[in-house]
Short mmCIF file of N, CA and C in Angstrom, two decimals:
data_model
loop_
_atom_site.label_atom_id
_atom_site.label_comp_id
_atom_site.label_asym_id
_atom_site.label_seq_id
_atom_site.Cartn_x
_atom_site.Cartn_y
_atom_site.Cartn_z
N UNK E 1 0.82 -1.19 0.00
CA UNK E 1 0.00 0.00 0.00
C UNK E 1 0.87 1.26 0.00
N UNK E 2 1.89 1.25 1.13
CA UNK E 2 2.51 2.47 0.74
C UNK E 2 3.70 2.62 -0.58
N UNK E 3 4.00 1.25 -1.30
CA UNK E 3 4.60 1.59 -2.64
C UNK E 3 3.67 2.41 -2.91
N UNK E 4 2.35 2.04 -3.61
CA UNK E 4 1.51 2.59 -4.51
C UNK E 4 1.33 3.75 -4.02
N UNK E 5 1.08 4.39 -2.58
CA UNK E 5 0.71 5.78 -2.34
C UNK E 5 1.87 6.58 -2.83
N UNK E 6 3.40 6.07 -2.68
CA UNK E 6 4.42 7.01 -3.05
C UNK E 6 4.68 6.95 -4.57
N UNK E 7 4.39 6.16 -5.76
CA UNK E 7 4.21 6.37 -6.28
C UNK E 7 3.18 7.01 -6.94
N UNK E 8 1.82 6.81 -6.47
CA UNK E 8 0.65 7.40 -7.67
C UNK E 8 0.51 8.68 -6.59
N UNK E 9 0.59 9.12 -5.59
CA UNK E 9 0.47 10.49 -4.75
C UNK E 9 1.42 11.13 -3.70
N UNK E 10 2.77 10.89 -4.82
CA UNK E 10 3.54 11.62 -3.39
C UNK E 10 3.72 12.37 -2.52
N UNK E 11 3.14 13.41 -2.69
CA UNK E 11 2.50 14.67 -1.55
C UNK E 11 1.83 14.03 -0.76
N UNK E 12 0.97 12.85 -0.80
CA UNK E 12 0.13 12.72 0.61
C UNK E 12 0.74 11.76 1.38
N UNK E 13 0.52 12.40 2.69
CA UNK E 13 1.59 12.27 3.58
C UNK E 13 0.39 11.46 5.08
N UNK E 14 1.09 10.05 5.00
CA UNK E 14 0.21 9.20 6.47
C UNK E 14 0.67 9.39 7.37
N UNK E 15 -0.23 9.08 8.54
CA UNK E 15 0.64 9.26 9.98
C UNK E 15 -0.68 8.87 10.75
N UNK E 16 -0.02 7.44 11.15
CA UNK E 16 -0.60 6.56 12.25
C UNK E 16 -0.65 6.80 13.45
N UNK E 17 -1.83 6.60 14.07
CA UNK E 17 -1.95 7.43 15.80
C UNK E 17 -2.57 6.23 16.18
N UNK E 18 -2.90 6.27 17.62
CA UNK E 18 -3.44 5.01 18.51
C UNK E 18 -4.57 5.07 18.29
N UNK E 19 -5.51 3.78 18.26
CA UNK E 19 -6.84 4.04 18.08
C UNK E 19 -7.30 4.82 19.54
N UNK E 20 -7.25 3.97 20.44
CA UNK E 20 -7.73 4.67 21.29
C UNK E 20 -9.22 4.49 21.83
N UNK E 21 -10.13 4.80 23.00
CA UNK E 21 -11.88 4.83 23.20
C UNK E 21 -12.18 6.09 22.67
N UNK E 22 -11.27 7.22 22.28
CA UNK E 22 -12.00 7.87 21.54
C UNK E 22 -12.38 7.99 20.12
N UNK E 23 -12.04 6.82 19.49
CA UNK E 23 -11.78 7.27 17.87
C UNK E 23 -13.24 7.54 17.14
N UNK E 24 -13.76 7.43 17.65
CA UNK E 24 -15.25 7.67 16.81
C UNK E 24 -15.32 9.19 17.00
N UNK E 25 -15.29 9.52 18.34
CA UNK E 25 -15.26 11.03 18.08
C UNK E 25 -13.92 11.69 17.00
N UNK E 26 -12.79 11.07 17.36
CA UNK E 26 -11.66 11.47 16.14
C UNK E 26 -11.79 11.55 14.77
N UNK E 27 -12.82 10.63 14.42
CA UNK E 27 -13.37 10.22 13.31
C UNK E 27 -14.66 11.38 13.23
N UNK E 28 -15.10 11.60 13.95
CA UNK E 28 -16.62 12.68 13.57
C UNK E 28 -15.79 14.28 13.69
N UNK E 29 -14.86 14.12 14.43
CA UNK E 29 -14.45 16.04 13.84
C UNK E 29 -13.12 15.68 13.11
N UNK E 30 -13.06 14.94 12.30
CA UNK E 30 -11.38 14.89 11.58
C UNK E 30 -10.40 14.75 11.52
N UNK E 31 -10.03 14.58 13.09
CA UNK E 31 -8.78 14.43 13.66
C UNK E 31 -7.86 13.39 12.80
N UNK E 32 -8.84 11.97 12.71
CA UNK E 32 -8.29 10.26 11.85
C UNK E 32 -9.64 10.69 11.08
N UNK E 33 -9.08 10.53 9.79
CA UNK E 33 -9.43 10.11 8.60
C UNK E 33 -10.47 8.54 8.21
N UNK E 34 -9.54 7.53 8.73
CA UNK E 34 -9.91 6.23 8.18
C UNK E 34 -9.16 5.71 9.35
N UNK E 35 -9.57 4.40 9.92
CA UNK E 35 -8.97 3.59 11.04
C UNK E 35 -9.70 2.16 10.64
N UNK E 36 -9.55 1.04 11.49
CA UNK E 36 -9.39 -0.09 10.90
C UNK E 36 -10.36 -0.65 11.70
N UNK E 37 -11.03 -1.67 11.61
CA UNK E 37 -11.64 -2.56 12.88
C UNK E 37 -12.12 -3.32 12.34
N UNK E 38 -12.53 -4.37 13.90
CA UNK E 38 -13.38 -5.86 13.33
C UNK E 38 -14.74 -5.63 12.75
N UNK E 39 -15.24 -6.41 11.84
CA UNK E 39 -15.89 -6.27 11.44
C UNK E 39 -17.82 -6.54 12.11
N UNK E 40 -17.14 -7.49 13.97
CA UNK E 40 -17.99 -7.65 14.71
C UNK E 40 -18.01 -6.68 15.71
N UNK E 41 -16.83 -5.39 15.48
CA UNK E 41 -16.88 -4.31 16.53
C UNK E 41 -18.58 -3.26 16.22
N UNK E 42 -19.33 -2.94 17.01
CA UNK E 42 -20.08 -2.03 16.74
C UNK E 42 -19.34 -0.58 16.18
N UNK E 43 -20.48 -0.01 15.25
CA UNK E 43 -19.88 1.17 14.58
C UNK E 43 -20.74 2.06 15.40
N UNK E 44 -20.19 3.19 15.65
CA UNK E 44 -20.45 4.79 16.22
C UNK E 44 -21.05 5.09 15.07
N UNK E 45 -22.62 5.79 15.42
CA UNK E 45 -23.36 6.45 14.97
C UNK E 45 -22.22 7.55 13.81
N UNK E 46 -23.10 7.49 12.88
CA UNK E 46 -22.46 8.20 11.69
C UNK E 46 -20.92 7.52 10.37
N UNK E 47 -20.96 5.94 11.35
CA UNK E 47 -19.68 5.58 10.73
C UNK E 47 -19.97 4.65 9.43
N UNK E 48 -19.19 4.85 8.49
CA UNK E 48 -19.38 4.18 7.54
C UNK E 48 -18.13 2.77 7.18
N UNK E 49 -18.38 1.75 6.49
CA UNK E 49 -17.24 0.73 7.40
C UNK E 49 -17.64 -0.19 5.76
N UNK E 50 -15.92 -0.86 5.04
CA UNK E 50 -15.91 -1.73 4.30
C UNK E 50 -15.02 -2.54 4.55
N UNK E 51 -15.23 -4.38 3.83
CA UNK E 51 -14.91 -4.98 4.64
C UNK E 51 -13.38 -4.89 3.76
N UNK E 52 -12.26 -5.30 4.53
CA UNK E 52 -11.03 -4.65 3.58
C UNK E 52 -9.87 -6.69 3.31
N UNK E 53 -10.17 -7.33 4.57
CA UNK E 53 -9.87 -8.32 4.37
C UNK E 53 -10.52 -8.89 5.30
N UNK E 54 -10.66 -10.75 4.94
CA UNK E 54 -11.06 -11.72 6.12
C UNK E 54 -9.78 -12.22 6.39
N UNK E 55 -9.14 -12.00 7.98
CA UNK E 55 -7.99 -12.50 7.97
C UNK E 55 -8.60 -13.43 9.15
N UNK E 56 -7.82 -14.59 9.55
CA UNK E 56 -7.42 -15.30 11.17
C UNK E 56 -7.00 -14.79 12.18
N UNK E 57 -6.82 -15.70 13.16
CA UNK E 57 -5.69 -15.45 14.53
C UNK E 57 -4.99 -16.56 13.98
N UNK E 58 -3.84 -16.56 14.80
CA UNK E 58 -2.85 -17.88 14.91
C UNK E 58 -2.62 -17.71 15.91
N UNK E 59 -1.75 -18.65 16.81
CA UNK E 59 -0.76 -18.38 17.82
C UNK E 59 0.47 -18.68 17.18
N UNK E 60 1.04 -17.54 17.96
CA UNK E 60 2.41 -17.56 17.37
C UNK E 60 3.52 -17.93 18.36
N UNK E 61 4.50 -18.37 18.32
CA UNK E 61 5.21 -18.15 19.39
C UNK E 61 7.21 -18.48 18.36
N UNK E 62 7.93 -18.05 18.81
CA UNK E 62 9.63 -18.37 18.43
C UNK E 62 9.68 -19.80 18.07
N UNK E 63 10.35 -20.08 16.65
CA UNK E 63 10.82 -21.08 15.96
C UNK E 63 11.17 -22.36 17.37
N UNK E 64 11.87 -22.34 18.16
CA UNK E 64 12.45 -23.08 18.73
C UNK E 64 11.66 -23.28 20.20
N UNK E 65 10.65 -22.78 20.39
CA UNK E 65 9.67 -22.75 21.64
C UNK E 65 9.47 -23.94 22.22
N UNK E 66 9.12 -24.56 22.96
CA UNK E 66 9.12 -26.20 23.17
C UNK E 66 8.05 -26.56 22.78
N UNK E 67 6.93 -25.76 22.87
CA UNK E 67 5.79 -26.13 22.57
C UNK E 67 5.50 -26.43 20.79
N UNK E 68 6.68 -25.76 19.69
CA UNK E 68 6.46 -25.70 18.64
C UNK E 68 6.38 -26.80 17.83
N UNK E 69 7.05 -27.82 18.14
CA UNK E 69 7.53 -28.84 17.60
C UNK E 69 5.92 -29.89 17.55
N UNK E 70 5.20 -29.44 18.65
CA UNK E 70 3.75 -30.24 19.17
C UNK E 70 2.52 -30.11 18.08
N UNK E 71 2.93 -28.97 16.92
CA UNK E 71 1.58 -28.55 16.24
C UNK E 71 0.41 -28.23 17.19
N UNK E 72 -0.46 -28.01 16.78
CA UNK E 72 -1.42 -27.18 16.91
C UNK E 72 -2.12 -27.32 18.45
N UNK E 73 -1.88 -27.16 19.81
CA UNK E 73 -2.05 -27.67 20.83
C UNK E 73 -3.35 -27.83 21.31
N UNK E 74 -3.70 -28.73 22.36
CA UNK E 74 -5.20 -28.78 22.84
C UNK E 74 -5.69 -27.49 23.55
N UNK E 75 -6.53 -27.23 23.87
CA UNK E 75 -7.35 -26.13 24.45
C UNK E 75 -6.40 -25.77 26.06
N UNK E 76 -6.42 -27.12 26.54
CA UNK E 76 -5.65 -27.23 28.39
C UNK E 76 -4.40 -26.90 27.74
N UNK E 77 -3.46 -27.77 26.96
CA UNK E 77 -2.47 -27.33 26.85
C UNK E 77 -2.30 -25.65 26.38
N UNK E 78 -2.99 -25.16 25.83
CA UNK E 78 -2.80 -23.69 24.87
C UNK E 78 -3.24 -22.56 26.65
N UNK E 79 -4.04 -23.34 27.29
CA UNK E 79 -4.12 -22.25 28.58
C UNK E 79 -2.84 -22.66 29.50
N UNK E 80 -2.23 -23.37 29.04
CA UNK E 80 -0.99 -24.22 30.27
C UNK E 80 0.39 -22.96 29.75
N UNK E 81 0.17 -22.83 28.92
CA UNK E 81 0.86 -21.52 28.10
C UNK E 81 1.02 -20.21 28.53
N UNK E 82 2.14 -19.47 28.82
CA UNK E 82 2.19 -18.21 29.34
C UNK E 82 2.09 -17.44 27.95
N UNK E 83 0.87 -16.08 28.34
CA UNK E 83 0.66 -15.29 26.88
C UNK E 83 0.94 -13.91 27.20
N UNK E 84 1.03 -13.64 26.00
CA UNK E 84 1.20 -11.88 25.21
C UNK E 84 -0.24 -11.52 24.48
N UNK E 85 -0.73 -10.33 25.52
CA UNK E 85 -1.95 -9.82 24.77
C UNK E 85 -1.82 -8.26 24.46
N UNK E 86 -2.53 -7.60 23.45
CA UNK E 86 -2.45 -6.65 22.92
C UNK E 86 -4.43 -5.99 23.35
N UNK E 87 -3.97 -4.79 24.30
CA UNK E 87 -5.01 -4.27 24.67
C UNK E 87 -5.21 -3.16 24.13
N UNK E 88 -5.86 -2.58 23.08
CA UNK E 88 -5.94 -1.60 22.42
C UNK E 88 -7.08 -0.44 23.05
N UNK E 89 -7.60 -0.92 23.36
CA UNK E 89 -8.71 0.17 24.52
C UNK E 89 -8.62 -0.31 25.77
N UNK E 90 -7.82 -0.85 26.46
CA UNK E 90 -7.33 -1.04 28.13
C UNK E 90 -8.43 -2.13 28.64
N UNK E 91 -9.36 -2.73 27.78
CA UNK E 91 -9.86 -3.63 28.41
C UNK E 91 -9.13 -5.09 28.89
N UNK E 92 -8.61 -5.37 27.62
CA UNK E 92 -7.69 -6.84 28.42
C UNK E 92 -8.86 -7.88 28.28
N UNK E 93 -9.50 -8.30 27.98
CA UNK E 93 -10.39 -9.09 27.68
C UNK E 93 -10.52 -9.74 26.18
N UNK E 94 -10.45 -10.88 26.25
CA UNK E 94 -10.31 -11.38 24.65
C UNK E 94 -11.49 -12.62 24.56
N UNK E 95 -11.76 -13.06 23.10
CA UNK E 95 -12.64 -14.50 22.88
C UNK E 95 -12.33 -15.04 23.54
N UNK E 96 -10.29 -15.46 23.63
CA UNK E 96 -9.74 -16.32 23.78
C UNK E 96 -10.13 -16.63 25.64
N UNK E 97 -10.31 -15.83 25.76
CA UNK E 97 -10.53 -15.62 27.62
C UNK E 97 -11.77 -16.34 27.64
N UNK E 98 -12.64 -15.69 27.02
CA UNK E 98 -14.15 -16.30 26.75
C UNK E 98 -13.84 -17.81 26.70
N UNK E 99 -13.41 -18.30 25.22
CA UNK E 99 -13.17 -19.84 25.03
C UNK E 99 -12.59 -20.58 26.28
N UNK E 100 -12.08 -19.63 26.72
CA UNK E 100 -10.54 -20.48 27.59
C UNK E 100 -11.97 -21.11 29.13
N UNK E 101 -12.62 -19.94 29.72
CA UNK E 101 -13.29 -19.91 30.58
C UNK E 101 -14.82 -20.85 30.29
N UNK E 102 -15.46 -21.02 28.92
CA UNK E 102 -16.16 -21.67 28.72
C UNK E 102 -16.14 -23.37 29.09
N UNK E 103 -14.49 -23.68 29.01
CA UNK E 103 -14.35 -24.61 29.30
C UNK E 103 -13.83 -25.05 30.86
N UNK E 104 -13.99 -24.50 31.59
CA UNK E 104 -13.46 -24.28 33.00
C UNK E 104 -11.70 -24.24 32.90
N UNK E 105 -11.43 -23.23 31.94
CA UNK E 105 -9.86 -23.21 31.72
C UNK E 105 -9.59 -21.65 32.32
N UNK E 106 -8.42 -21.63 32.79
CA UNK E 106 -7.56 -19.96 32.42
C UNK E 106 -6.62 -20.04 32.16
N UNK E 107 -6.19 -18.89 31.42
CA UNK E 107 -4.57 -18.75 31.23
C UNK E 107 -3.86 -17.81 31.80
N UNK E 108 -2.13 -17.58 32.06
CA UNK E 108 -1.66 -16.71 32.66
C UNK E 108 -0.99 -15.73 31.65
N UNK E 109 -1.67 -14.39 31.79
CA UNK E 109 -1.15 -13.21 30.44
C UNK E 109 -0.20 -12.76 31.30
N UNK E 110 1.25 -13.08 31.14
CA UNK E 110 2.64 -12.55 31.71
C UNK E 110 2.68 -11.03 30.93
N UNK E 111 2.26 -10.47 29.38
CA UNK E 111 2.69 -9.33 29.30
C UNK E 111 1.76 -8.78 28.42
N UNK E 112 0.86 -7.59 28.84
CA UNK E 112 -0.32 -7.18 28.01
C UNK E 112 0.51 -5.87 27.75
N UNK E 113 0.43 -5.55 26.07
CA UNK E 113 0.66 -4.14 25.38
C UNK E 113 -0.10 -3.53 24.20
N UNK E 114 -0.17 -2.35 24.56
CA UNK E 114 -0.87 -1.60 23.26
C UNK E 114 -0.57 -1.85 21.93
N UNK E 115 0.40 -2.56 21.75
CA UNK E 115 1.32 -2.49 20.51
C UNK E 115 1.40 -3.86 20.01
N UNK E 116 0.84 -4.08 18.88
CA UNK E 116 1.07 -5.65 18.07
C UNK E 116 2.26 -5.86 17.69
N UNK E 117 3.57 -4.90 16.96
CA UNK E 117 4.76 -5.65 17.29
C UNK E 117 5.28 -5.92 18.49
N UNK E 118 4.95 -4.97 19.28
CA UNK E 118 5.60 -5.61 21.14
C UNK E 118 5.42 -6.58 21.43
N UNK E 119 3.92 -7.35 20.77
CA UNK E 119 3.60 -8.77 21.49
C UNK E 119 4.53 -9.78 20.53
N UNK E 120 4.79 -9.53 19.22
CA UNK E 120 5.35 -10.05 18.23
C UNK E 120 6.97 -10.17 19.27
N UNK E 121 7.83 -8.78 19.45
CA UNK E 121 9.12 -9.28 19.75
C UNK E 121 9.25 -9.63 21.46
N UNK E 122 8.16 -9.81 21.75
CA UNK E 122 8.26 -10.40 23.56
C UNK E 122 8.23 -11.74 23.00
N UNK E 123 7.47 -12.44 21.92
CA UNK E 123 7.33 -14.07 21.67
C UNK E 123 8.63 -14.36 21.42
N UNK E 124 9.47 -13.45 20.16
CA UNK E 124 10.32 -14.20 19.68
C UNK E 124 11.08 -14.26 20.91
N UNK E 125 11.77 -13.70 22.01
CA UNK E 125 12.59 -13.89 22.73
C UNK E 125 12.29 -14.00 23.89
N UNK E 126 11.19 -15.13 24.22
CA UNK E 126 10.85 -15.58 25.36
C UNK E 126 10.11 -16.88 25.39
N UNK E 127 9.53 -17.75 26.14
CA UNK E 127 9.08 -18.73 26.15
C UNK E 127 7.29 -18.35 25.58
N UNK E 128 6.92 -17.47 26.03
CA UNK E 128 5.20 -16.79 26.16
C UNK E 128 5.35 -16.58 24.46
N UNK E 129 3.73 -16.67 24.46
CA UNK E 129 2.87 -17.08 23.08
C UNK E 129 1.91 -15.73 23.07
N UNK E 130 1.73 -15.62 21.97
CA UNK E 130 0.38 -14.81 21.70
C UNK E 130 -0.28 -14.91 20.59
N UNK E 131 -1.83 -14.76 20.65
CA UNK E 131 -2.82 -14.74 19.60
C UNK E 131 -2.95 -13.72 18.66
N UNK E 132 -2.85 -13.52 17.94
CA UNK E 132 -3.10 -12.12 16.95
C UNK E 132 -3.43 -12.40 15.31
N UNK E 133 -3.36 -11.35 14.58
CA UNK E 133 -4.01 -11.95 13.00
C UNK E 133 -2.58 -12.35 12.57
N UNK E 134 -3.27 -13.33 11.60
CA UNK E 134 -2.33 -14.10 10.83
C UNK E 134 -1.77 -13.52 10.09
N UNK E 135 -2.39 -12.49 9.17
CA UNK E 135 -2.08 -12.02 8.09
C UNK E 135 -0.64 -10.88 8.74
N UNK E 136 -1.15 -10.31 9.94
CA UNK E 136 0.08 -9.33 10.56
C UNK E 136 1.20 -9.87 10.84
N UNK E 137 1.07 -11.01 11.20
CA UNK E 137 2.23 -12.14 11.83
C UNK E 137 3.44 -12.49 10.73
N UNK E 138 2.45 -12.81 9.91
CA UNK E 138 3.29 -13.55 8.89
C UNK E 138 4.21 -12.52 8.26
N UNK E 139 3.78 -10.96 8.29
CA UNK E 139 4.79 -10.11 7.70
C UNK E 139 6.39 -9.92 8.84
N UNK E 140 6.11 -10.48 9.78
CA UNK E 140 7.09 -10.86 11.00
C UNK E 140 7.58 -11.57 10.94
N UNK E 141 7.08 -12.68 10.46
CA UNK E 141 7.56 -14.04 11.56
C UNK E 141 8.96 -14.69 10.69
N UNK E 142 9.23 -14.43 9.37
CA UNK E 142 10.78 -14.56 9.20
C UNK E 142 11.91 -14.30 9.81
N UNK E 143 11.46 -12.71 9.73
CA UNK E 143 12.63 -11.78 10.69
C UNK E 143 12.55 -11.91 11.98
N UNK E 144 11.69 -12.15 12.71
CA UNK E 144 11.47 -12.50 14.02
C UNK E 144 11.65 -13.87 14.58
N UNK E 145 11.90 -14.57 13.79
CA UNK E 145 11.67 -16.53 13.41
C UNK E 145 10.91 -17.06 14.55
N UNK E 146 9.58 -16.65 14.06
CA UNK E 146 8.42 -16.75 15.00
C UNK E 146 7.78 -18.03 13.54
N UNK E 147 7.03 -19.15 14.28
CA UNK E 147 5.92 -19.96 13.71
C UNK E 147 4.38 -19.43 14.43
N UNK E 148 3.61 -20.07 13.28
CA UNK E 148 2.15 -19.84 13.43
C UNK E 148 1.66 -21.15 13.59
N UNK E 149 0.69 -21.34 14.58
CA UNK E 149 0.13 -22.53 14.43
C UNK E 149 -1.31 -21.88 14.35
N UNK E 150 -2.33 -22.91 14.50
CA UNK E 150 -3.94 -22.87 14.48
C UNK E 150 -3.94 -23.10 15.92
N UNK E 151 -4.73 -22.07 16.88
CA UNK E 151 -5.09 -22.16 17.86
C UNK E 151 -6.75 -22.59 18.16
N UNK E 152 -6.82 -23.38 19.23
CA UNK E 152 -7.30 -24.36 19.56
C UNK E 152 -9.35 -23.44 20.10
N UNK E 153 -8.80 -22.56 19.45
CA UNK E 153 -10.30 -21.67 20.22
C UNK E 153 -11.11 -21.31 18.92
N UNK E 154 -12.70 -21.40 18.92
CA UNK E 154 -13.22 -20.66 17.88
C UNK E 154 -14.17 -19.49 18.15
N UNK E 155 -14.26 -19.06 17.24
CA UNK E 155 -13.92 -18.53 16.26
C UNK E 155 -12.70 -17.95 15.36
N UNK E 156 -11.64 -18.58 14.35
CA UNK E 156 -10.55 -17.92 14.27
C UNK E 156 -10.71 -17.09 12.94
N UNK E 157 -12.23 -16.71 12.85
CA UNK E 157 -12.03 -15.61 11.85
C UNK E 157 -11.74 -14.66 12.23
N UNK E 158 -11.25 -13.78 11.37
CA UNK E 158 -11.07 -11.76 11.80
C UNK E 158 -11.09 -11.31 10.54
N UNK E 159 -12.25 -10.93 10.40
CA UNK E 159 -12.82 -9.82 9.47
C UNK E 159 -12.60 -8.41 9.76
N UNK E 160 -11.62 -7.53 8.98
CA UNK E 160 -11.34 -6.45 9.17
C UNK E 160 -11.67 -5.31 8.28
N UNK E 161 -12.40 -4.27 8.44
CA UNK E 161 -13.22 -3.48 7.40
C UNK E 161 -11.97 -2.23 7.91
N UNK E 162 -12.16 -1.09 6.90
CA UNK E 162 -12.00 0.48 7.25
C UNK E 162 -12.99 0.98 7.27
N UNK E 163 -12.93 1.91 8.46
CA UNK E 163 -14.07 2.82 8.58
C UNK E 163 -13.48 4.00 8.48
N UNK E 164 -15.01 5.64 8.11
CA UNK E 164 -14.66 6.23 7.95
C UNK E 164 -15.73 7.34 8.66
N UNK E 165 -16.25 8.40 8.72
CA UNK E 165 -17.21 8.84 9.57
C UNK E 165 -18.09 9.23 7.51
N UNK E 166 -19.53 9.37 7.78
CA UNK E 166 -20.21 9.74 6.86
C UNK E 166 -19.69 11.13 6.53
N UNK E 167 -19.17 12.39 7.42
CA UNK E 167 -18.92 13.52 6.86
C UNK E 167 -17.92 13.50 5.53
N UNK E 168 -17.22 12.61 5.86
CA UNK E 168 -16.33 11.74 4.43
C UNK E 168 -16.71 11.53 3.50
N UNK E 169 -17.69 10.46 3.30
CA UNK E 169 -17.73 10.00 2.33
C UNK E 169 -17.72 10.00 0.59
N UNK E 170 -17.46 11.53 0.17
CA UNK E 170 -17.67 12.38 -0.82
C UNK E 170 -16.17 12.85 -1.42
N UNK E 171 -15.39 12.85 0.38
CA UNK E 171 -13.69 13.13 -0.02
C UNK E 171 -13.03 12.41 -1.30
N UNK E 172 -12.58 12.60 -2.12
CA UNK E 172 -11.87 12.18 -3.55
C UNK E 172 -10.75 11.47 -2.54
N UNK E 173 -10.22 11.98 -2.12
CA UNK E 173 -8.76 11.60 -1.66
C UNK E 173 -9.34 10.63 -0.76
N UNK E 174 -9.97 10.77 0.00
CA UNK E 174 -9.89 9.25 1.07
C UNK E 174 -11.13 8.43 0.09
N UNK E 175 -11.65 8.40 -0.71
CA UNK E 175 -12.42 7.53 -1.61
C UNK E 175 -11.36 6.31 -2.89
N UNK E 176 -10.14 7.57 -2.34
CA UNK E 176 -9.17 6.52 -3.43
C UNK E 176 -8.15 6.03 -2.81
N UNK E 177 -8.23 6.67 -1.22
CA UNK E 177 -7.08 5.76 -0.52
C UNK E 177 -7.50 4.60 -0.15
N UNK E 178 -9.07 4.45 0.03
CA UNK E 178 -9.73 3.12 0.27
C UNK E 178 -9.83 2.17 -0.84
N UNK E 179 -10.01 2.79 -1.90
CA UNK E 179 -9.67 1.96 -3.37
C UNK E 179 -8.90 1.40 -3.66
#
């Protein structure tokens, strides 16, 4: 994406900020433009939302992990697992918590961060695992020599749309950055 922006519009210039609990308002006076989400997140009044990819989770964890060699682990084993979660609005709450607890399971989250590469380079150089999209992982997991397996919880779809607020929708320029 950003080849093509620097080639077909080099003047326009991105710059990524935290989503944050406020982004809907960021999104209704201008602040963010376009931001990303699940496609099972509720939308804020006025938001307009396409779906941009269907990606997965995996668990990921470092090439050489002990657990790696096991493929795709059972549910007990995958909570027997120390994890890396990524809390993007400070809740800390995931499916995986859901799944894990449905079954009279828990797991122990040794390191929760705002940041999806943080959880990426805490795996590669530690024993602890984390869940996240596949599609993000995999642009990692060479350089990081992180593996993906299929984790043991469902739902492992992740449908991810861009949204945009309706005052938008007419903008040329963000009509073709979504294009």
């Amino acid at each position: 994406a950003m080849a093509r922006l620097l080639e077909e519009a080099p003047q326009v210039d991105l710059r990524a900020v935290p989503i944050g609990n406020d982004i809907a308002h960021r999104l209704q006076s201008g602040e963010v433009d376009l931001t990303f989400a699940l496609a099972t997140y509720p939308l804020a009044a006025g938001a307009h939302s396409e779906m941009l990819m269907e990606d997965s989770v995996a668990l990921i964890m470092r090439r050489d992990h002990p657990a790696a060699a096991n493929g795709p682990p059972s549910l007990a084993a995958y909570a027997a697992l120390t994890h890396v979660t990524v809390s993007v609005f400070g809740d800390g709450s995931t499916e995986a918590d859901a799944a894990l607890a449905a079954a009279g399971l828990e797991r122990r989250i040794g390191l929760t961060t705002p940041h999806f590469t943080a959880a990426l380079m805490a795996v590669a150089h530690t024993d602890m695992v984390t869940t996240l999209s596949r599609a993000f992982a995999q642009q990692f997991a060479p350089a990081f020599g992180l593996v993906l397996l299929k984790p043991p919880i469902e739902p492992t779809a992740l449908p991810v749309t861009m949204v945009w607020h309706a005052a938008r929708k007419h903008d040329r320029l963000l009509a073709w950055l979504r294009g």
